[in-house]
C-alpha atoms as a printed R data frame, in Angstrom:
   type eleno elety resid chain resno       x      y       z
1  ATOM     1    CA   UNK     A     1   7.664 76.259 -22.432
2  ATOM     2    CA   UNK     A     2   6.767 76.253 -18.282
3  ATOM     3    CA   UNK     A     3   4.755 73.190 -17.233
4  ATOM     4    CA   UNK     A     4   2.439 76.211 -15.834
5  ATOM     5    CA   UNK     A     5   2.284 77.327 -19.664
6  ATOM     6    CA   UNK     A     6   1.273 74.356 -20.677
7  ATOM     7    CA   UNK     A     7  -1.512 73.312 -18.234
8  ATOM     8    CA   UNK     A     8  -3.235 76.665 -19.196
9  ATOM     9    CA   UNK     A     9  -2.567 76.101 -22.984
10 ATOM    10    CA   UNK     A    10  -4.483 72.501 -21.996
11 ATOM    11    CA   UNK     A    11  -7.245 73.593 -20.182
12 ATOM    12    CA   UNK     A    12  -7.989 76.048 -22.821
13 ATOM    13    CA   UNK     A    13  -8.607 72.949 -25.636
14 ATOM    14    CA   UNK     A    14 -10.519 70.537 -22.687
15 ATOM    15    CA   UNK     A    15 -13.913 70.929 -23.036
16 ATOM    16    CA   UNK     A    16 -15.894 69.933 -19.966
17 ATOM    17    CA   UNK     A    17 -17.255 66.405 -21.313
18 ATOM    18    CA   UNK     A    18 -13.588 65.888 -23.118
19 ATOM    19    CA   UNK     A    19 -10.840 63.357 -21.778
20 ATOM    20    CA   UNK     A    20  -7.023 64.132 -21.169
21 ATOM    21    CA   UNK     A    21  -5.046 60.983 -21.262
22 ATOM    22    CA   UNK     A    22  -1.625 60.765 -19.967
23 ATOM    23    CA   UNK     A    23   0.836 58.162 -21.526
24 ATOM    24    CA   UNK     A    24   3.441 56.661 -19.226
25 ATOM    25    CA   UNK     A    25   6.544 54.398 -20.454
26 ATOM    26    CA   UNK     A    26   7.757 53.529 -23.923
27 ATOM    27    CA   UNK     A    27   7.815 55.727 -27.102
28 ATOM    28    CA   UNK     A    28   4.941 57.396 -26.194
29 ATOM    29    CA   UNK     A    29   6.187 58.748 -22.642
30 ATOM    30    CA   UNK     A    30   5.226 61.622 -21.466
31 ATOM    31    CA   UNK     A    31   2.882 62.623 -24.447
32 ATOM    32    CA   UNK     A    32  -1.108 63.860 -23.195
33 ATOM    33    CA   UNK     A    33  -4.038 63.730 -25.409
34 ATOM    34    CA   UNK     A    34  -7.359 64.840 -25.257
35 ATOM    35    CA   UNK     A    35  -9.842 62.906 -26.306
36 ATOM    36    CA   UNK     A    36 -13.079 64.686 -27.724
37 ATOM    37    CA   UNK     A    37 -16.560 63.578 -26.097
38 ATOM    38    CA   UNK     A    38 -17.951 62.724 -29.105
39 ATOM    39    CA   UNK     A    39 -15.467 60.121 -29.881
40 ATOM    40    CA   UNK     A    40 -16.609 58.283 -27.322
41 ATOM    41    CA   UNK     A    41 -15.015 56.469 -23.874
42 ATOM    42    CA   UNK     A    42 -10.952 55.591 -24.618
43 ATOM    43    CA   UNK     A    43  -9.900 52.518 -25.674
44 ATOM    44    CA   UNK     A    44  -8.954 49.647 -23.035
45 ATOM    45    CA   UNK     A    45  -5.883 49.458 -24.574
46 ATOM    46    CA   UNK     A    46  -3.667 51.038 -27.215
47 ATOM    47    CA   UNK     A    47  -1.381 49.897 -29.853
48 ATOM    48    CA   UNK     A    48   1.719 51.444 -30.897
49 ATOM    49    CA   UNK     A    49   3.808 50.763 -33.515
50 ATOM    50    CA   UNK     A    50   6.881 52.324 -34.597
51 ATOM    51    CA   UNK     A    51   8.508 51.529 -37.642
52 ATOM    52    CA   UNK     A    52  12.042 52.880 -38.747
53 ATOM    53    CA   UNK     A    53  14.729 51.524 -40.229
54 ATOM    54    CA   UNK     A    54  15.419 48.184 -38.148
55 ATOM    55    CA   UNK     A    55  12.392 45.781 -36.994
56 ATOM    56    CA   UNK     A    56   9.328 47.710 -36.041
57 ATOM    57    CA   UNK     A    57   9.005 48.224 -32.574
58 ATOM    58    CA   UNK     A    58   5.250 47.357 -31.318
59 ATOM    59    CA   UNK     A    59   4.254 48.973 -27.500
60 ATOM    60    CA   UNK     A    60   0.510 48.214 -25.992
61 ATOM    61    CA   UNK     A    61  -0.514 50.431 -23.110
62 ATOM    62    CA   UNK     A    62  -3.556 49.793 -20.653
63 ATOM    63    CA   UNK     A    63  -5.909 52.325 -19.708
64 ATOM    64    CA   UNK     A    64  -6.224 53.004 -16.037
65 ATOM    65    CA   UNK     A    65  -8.844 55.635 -15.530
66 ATOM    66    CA   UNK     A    66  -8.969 58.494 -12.916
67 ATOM    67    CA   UNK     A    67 -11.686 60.087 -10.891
68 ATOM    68    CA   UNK     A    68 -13.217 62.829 -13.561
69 ATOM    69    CA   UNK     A    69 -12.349 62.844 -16.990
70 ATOM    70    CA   UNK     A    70  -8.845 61.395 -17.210
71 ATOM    71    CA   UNK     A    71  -6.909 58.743 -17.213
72 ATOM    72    CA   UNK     A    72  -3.164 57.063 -17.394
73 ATOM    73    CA   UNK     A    73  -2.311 54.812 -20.188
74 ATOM    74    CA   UNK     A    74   0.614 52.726 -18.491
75 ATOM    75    CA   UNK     A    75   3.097 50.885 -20.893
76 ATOM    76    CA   UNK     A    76   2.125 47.405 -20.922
77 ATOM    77    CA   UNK     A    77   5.209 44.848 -19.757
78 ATOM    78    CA   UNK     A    78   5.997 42.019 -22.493
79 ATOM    79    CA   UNK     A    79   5.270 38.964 -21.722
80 ATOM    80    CA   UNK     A    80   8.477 36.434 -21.208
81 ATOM    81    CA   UNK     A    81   8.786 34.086 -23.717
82 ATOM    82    CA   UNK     A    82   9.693 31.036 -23.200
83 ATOM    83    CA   UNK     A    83  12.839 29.261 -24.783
84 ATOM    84    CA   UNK     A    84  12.701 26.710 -26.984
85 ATOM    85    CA   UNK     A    85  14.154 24.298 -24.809
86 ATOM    86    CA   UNK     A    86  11.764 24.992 -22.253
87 ATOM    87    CA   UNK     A    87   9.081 24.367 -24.378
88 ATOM    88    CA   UNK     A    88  10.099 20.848 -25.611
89 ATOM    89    CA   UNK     A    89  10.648 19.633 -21.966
């Protein structure tokens, strides 16, 4: 399917007050969703988690919005955890 094919096929389901959100980075890259009106604004952030057959693999993404009714969830970067040796010095 043409990215042209599916624009159309996605303005077709927005309805004016609805939000398309855009995820960027991670498991969930690439994937848009609309979000109905009557569910309300997005979330600040999202959580993610993917479970399969080795640890489960948690992602958080943080909402940037857009002018109009959009906006970009960007994959959140982990935070660096310290060492253990760091810690007890």
């Amino acid at each position: 399917m043409s990215d042209a094919t599916r624009g159309s096929e996605l303005s077709e389901q927005v309805e004016s007050d609805d939000t398309v959100l855009l995820f960027v980075g991670g498991p969930l890259d690439g994937r848009v969703e609309v979000r109905p009106a009557r569910h309300g604004d997005p979330l600040p952030t999202v959580t993610h988690v993917h479970l399969h057959d080795g640890p489960k693999v948690v992602s958080r993404y943080d909402l940037q919005e857009l002018p109009g009714a959009a906006g970009v969830y960007h994959l959140r970067t982990p935070a660096r955890r310290r060492d253990r040796d760091e810690a007890a010095g």
